[in-house]
Coordinates of C-alpha atoms and ligand atoms in Angstrom, one line a residue:
X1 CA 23.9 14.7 -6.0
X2 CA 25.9 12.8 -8.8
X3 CA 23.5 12.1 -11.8
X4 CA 23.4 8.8 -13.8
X5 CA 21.8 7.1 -16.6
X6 CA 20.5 4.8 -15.6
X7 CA 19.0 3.1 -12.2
X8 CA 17.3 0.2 -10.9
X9 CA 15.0 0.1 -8.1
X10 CA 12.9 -2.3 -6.0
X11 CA 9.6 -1.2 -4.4
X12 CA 7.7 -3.0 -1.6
X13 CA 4.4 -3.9 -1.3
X14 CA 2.3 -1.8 1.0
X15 CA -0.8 -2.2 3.2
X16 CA -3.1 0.7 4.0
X17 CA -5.5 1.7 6.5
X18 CA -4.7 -1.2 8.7
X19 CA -8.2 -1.2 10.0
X20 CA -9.6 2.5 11.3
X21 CA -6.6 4.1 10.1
X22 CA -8.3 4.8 6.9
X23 CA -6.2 7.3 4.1
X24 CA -4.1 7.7 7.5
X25 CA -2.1 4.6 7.8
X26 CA 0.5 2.3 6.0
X27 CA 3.1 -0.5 6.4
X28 CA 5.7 -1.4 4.0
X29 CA 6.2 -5.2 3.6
X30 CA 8.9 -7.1 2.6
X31 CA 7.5 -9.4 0.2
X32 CA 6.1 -8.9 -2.7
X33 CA 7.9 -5.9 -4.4
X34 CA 8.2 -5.0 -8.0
X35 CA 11.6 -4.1 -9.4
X36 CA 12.3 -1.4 -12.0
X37 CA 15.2 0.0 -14.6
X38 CA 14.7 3.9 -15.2
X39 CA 16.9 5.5 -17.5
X40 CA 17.0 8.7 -19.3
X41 CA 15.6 8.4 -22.7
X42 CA 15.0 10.6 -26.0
X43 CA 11.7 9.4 -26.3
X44 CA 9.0 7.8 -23.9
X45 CA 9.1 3.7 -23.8
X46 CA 8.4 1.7 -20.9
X47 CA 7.4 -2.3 -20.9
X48 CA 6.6 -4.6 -18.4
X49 CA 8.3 -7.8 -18.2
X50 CA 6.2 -9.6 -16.4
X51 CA 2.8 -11.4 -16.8
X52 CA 0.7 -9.1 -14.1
X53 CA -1.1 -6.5 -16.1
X54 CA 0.8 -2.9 -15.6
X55 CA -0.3 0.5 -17.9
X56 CA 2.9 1.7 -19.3
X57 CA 1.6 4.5 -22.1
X58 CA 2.9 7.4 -21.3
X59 CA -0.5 9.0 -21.2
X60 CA -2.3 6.3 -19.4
X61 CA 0.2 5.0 -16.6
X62 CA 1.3 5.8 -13.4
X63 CA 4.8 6.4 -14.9
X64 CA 3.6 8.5 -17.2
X65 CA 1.5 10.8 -14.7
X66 CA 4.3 10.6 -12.5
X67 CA 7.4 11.7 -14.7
X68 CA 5.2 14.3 -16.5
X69 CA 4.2 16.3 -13.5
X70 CA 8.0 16.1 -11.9
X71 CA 9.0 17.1 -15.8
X72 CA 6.7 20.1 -15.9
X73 CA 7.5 21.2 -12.3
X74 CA 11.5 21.2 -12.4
X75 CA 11.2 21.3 -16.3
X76 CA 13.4 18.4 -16.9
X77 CA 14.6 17.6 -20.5
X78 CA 13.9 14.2 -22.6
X79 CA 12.2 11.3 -21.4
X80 CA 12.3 8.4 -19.7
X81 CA 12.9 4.3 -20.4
X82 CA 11.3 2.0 -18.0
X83 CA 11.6 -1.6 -17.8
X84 CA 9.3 -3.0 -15.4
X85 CA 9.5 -6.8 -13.3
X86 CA 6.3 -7.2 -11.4
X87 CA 6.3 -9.1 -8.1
X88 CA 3.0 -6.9 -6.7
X89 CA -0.3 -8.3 -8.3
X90 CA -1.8 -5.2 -9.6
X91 CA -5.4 -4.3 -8.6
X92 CA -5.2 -6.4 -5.4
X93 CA -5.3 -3.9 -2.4
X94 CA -1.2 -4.5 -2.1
X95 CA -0.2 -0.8 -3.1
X96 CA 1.0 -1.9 -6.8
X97 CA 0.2 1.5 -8.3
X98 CA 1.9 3.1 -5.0
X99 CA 5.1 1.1 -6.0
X100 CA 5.3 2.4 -9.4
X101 CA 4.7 6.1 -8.8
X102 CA 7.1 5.7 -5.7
X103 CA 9.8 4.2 -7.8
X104 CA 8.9 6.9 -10.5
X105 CA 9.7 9.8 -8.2
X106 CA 12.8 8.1 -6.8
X107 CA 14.0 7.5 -10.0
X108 CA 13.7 10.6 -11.5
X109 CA 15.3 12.4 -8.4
X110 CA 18.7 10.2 -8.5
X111 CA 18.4 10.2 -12.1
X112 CA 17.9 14.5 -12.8
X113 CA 19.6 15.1 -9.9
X114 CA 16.7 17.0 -8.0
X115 CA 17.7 16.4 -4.4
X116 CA 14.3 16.4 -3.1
X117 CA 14.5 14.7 0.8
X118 CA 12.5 11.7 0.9
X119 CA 9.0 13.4 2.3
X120 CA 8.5 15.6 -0.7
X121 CA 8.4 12.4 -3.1
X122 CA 6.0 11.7 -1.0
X123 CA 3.8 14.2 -2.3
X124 CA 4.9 13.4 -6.4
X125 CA 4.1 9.2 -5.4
X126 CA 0.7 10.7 -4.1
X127 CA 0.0 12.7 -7.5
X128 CA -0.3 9.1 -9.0
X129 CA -2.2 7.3 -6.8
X130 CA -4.5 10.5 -7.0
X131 CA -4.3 9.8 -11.2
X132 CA -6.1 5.8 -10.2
X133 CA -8.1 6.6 -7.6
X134 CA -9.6 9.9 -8.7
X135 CA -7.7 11.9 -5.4
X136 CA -4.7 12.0 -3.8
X137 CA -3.8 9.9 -1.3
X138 CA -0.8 9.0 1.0
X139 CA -1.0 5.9 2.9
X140 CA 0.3 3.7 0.4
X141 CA 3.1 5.6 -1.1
X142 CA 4.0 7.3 2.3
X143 CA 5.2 3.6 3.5
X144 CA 6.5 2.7 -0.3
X145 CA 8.9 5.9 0.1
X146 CA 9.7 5.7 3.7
X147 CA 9.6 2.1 4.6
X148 CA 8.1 1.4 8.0
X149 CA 4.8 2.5 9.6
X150 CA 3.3 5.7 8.9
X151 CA 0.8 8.1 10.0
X152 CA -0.3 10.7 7.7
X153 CA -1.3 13.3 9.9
X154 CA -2.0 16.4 7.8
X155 CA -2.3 16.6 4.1
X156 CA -2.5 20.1 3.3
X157 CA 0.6 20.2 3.5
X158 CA 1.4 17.1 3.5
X159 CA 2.8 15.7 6.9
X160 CA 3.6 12.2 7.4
X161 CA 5.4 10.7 10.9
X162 CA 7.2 7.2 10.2
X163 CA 7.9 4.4 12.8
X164 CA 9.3 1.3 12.4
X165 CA 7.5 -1.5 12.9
X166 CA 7.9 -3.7 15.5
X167 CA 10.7 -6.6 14.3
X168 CA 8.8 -9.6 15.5
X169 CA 5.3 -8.8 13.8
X170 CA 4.3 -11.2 11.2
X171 CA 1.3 -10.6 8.3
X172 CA -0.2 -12.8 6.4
X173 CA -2.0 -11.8 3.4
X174 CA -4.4 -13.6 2.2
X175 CA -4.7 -12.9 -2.2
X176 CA -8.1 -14.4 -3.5
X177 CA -8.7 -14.7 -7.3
X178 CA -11.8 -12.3 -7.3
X179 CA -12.4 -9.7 -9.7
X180 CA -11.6 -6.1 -7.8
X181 CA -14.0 -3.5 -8.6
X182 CA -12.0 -0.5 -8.9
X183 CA -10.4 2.1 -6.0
X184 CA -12.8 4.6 -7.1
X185 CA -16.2 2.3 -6.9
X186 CA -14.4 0.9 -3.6
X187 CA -14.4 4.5 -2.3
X188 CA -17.6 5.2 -3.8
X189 CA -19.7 2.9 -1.5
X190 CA -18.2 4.8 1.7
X191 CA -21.1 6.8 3.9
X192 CA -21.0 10.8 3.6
X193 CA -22.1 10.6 7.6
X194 CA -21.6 8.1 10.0
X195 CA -23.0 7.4 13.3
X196 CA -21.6 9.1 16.7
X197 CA -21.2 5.5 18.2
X198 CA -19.1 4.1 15.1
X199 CA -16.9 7.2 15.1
X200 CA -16.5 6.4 18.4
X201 CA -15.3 2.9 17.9
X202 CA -13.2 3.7 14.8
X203 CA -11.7 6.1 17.4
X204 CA -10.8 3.6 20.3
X205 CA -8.9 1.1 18.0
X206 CA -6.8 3.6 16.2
X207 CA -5.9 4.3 18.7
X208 CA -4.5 1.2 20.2
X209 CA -2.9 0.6 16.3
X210 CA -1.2 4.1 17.2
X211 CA -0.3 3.1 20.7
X212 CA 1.1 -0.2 19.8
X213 CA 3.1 0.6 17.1
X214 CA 5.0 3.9 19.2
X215 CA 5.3 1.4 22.0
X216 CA 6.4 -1.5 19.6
X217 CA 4.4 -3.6 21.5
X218 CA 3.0 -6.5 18.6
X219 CA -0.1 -7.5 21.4
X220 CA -1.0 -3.8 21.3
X221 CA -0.8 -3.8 17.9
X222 CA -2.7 -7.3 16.9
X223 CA -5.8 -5.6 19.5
X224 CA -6.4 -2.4 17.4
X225 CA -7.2 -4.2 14.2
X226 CA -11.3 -2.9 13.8
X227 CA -12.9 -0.9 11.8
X228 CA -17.2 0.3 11.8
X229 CA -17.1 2.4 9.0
X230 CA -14.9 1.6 5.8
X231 CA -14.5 -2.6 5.8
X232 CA -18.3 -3.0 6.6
X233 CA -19.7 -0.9 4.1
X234 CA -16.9 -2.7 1.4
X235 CA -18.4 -6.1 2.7
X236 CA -21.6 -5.2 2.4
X237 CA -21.1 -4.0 -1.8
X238 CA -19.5 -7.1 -1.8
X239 CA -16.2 -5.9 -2.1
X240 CA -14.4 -8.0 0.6
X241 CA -15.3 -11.6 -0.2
X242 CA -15.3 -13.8 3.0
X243 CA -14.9 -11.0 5.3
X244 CA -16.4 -11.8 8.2
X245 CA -15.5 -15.2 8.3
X246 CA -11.6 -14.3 8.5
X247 CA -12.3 -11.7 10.7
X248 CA -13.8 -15.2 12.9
X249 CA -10.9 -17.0 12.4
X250 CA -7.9 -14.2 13.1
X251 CA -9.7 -13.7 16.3
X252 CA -9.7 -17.6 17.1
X253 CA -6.1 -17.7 16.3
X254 CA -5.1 -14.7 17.9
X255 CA -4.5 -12.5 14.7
X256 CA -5.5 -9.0 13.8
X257 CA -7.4 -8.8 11.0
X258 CA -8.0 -6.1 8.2
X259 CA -8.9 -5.5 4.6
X260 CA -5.4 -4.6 2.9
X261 CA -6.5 -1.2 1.3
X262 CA -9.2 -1.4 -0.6
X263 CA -9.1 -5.0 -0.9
X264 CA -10.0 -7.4 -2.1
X265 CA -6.9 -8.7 -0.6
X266 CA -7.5 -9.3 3.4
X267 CA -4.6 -9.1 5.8
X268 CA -3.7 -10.5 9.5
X269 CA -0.9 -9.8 12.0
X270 CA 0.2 -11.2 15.0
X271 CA 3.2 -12.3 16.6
X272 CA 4.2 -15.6 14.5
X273 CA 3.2 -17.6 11.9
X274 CA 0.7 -20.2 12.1
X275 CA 0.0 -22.7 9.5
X276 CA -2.9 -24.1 11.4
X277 CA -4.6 -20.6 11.1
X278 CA -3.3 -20.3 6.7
X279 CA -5.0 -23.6 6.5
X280 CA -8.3 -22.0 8.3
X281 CA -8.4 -19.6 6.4
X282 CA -7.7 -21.0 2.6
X283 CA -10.3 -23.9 4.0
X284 CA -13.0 -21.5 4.2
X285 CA -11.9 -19.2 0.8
X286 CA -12.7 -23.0 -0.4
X287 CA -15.6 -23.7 1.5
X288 CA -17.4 -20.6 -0.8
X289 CA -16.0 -21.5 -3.7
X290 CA -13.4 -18.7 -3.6
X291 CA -9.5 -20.1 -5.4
X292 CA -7.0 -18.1 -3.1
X293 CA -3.3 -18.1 -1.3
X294 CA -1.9 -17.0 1.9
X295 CA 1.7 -15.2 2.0
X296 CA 4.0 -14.6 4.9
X297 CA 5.6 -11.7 5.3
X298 CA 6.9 -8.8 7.7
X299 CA 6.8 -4.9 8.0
X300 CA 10.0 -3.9 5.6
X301 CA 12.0 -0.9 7.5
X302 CA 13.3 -0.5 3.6
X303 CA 11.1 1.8 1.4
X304 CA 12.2 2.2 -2.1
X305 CA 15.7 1.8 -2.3
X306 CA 18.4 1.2 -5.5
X307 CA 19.8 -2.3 -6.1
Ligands
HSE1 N1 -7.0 4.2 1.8 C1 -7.3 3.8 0.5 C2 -8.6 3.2 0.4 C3 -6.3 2.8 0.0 O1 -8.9 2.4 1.3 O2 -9.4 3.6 -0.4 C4 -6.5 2.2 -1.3 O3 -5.8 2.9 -2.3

């Protein structure tokens, strides 16, 4: 691999768990992405350009935990400088901490020459998202890395199977200006045990997700959007604000309809965009008093990539 100084990257947005798939699934998505210069350095400085909030000390970022386990492992000299342009809201449920330790781990490879194949920065992205949410996991920084769908199927050691999405899927994210209680609190309100019948359920509609997406079949897909377990216990600690009510509305419109991650943002497929549905669903965001936007995009067959 040639080595250079210097390299600048764009990351997409990803959605994860897409319903039942919980810690298992992701999709990359064309828009937003955040865009990045890495180069080498003497000394550690990165600085965001942009006005959503990003941790760039060393010690206390993604970047940081990122280069500094990569530096220690394959014992890489100097440091890095990293000059950050924003596009994914931070905090939101849209993978914006997946996109800066995915673009850390790319940029380090190309820039050190490492070689590593695609799947084992993978497993460095994951080491960050582990640093936020207290422990490693892979469906956000699987589809940042590798574009497309993916199924984490194993983690120890890590296995991940990618698909593309199907071309004529469209998502609509809906971004709500609520405050986010962490990753960690949002994992910390999930039941130890659940019910045989919920299991059960979680069950059935991953595995029409699965189905649809190896069959690229978007109906498929838009009918395996439920979950019993994670988005109903979020709701309930108030985590997902107008849940239900979306939910309400994606079926009437013939959506799919999910928490994006951890939320709070929500997130709907189906087969193409409707405006009547965007205006549903903002109309009843301000029906409760809630300030929030809708934004159309599509699965991204890209994954972190240089400019
Ligand atoms: N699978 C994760 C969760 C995604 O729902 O907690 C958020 O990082």
């Amino acid at each position: 691999m040639l080595c250079m100084d210097s390299i600048s990257i764009r990351a997409p947005a990803t959605t994860a768990n897409l319903g039942a798939g919980f810690d298992v699934c992701g999709m990359a998505l064309s828009e937003p992405f955040d865009e990045f210069t890495f180069s080498k350095s003497d000394a550690w400085h990165a600085a965001n350009e942009t006005a959503f909030i990003a941790a760039t000390d060393e010690q206390k970022s993604v970047f940081g935990f990122v280069w500094n386990a990569m530096k220690q492992e394959f014992g890489l000299p100097g440091s890095l400088q990293i000059s950050a342009k924003k596009g994914i809201q931070p905090s939101a449920g849209m993978g914006s901490s997946a996109a800066e330790a995915s673009a850390t781990a790319f940029a380090v490879n190309e820039l050190f020459g490492l070689n590593l194949e695609r799947s084992e920065l993978v497993h460095w992205a994951g080491l960050g998202e582990g640093f936020t949410a207290g422990n490693p996991h892979y469906d956000n920084v699987a589809p940042c890395v590798l574009g497309g769908f993916t199924i984490t199927y194993n983690t120890n050691p890590l296995k991940v199977k990618r698909l593309d999405a199907p071309k004529d899927l469209v998502c609509m994210l809906v971004v709500s200006e609520v405050t986010k209680p962490s990753t960690a609190f949002a994992r910390s309100v999930l039941p130890e045990q659940v019910p045989r019948r919920d299991a059960l359920v979680n069950c059935q509609y991953l595995s029409r997700l699965l189905v649809g997406f190896y069959e690229n079949d978007v109906q498929t897909i838009v009918s395996g959007f439920g979950d019993a377990i994670v988005e109903p216990s979020r709701a309930r600690a108030g985590g997902l604000p107008n849940f239900l009510q979306f939910k309400k509305l994606g079926d009437q419109h013939g959506f799919g309809t999910a928490s994006s991650g951890a939320g709070p943002t929500l997130i709907a497929f189906g087969a193409e965009e409707s405006p009547a549905f965007s205006d549903a669903v903002l109309d009843s965001f301000s029906r409760k008093g809630i300030r929030a936007k809708t934004i159309w995009t599509k699965p991204s067959a890209l994954g972190v990539h240089a400019l």
